[in-house]
Amino acid sequence: QVHLVESGGGLVQAGGSLRLSCAASGITFAITTMGWYRQTPGKQRDVVATITSLGATNYADSVKGRFTISRDNAKNTVYLQMNSLQPEDTAVYYCKSWTWPNDYWGQGTQVTVSS
């Protein structure tokens, strides 16, 4: 059974930092592309960052230079380091695995940035 468990969300002031973690189980993590999405009420879930099994990364334009995605294959964990947070970064952040035959999602973690 696959589980993706996010942690690290919370309330932070504008300009602050948070690090999200996503611990995966039930998948062959080392060969799996992982990513982070975010969603605000009434809007679609948008990709924030992705990282392939080889460590290649990609970012949404809105977070480039502020967010860093990384992975630790020994711990089956993907991270999202978020710096210079702004109120518009407020959202529920979800971890995703691109896994055959099904993709999987975590339950989400709330990030709230106050101005």
Short mmCIF file of C-alpha atoms in Angstrom, two decimals:
data_model
loop_
_atom_site.label_atom_id
_atom_site.label_comp_id
_atom_site.label_asym_id
_atom_site.label_seq_id
_atom_site.Cartn_x
_atom_site.Cartn_y
_atom_site.Cartn_z
CA GLN A 1 0.00 0.00 0.00
CA VAL A 2 1.30 3.41 -0.99
CA HIS A 3 1.51 6.25 1.47
CA LEU A 4 2.78 9.77 0.98
CA VAL A 5 2.86 11.74 4.23
CA GLU A 6 3.61 15.45 4.17
CA SER A 7 4.81 17.46 7.13
CA GLY A 8 6.37 20.81 7.87
CA GLY A 9 3.55 23.19 7.06
CA GLY A 10 2.49 25.98 9.35
CA LEU A 11 2.12 29.70 9.84
CA VAL A 12 5.01 31.99 8.96
CA GLN A 13 5.46 35.71 8.43
CA ALA A 14 6.22 37.12 5.01
CA GLY A 15 9.91 36.77 4.25
CA GLY A 16 10.22 33.66 6.37
CA SER A 17 11.07 30.09 5.49
CA LEU A 18 9.60 26.64 5.84
CA ARG A 19 10.75 23.19 4.81
CA LEU A 20 8.17 20.65 3.77
CA SER A 21 8.87 16.93 3.86
CA CYS A 22 7.10 14.07 2.14
CA ALA A 23 7.86 10.56 3.34
CA ALA A 24 6.96 7.84 0.88
CA SER A 25 6.32 4.16 1.42
CA GLY A 26 5.07 1.37 -0.81
CA ILE A 27 6.84 2.66 -3.92
CA THR A 28 10.29 2.20 -5.40
CA PHE A 29 11.20 5.70 -4.41
CA ALA A 30 14.65 5.91 -5.99
CA ILE A 31 13.28 5.49 -9.52
CA THR A 32 10.20 7.66 -9.05
CA THR A 33 9.71 11.24 -10.13
CA MET A 34 8.31 13.24 -7.23
CA GLY A 35 6.79 16.64 -7.00
CA TRP A 36 4.99 19.29 -5.01
CA TYR A 37 1.71 20.94 -5.94
CA ARG A 38 -0.33 23.59 -4.18
CA GLN A 39 -3.98 24.52 -4.13
CA THR A 40 -6.06 27.38 -2.78
CA PRO A 41 -9.84 27.23 -2.27
CA GLY A 42 -11.78 27.32 -5.50
CA LYS A 43 -8.71 27.02 -7.69
CA GLN A 44 -7.03 24.14 -9.46
CA ARG A 45 -4.06 22.33 -8.06
CA ASP A 46 -0.90 23.73 -9.63
CA VAL A 47 2.57 22.24 -9.85
CA VAL A 48 5.22 23.95 -7.77
CA ALA A 49 8.31 21.82 -8.36
CA THR A 50 9.33 18.39 -9.60
CA ILE A 51 12.42 16.22 -9.28
CA THR A 52 13.26 13.17 -11.35
CA SER A 53 14.99 10.02 -10.18
CA LEU A 54 18.23 11.46 -11.54
CA GLY A 55 17.78 14.69 -9.62
CA ALA A 56 16.71 16.94 -12.47
CA THR A 57 14.45 19.68 -11.16
CA ASN A 58 11.82 21.97 -12.57
CA TYR A 59 10.01 24.89 -10.95
CA ALA A 60 6.98 27.04 -11.50
CA ASP A 61 8.01 30.54 -12.53
CA SER A 62 6.41 31.98 -9.41
CA VAL A 63 8.78 30.12 -7.08
CA LYS A 64 12.04 30.07 -9.05
CA GLY A 65 14.90 31.36 -6.97
CA ARG A 66 12.92 31.02 -3.73
CA PHE A 67 12.00 27.33 -3.48
CA THR A 68 14.27 24.30 -3.74
CA ILE A 69 13.14 20.72 -4.20
CA SER A 70 15.43 17.90 -3.16
CA ARG A 71 15.29 14.22 -2.35
CA ASP A 72 16.95 11.73 -0.05
CA ASN A 73 16.59 8.28 -1.54
CA ALA A 74 17.98 6.64 1.59
CA LYS A 75 15.08 8.11 3.56
CA ASN A 76 12.44 7.81 0.80
CA THR A 77 11.74 11.49 1.35
CA VAL A 78 11.34 14.52 -0.88
CA TYR A 79 11.71 18.03 0.49
CA LEU A 80 10.62 21.51 -0.47
CA GLN A 81 12.68 24.30 1.02
CA MET A 82 10.67 27.50 0.79
CA ASN A 83 12.42 30.82 1.36
CA SER A 84 11.27 34.42 1.06
CA LEU A 85 7.69 33.30 1.51
CA GLN A 86 4.95 35.68 0.47
CA PRO A 87 1.23 35.79 1.30
CA GLU A 88 0.47 34.53 -2.21
CA ASP A 89 2.30 31.30 -1.32
CA THR A 90 -0.49 30.50 1.13
CA ALA A 91 -2.03 27.20 0.07
CA VAL A 92 -2.36 23.53 0.86
CA TYR A 93 0.77 21.83 -0.43
CA TYR A 94 0.55 18.28 -1.78
CA CYS A 95 3.21 15.73 -2.54
CA LYS A 96 2.80 13.60 -5.66
CA SER A 97 4.52 10.52 -7.02
CA TRP A 98 4.51 9.65 -10.71
CA THR A 99 4.12 5.91 -10.36
CA TRP A 100 3.02 3.27 -12.83
CA PRO A 101 0.19 2.35 -13.17
CA ASN A 102 -1.20 4.98 -10.76
CA ASP A 103 0.00 8.32 -9.51
CA TYR A 104 -0.36 8.98 -5.79
CA TRP A 105 -1.01 12.04 -3.68
CA GLY A 106 -0.38 12.88 -0.06
CA GLN A 107 -3.05 14.33 2.19
CA GLY A 108 -1.65 17.85 2.02
CA THR A 109 -0.14 20.27 4.50
CA GLN A 110 -1.31 23.83 5.05
CA VAL A 111 1.11 26.69 4.57
CA THR A 112 -0.08 30.12 5.67
CA VAL A 113 2.03 33.23 5.14
CA SER A 114 0.95 36.34 6.99
CA SER A 115 1.75 39.84 5.76
#
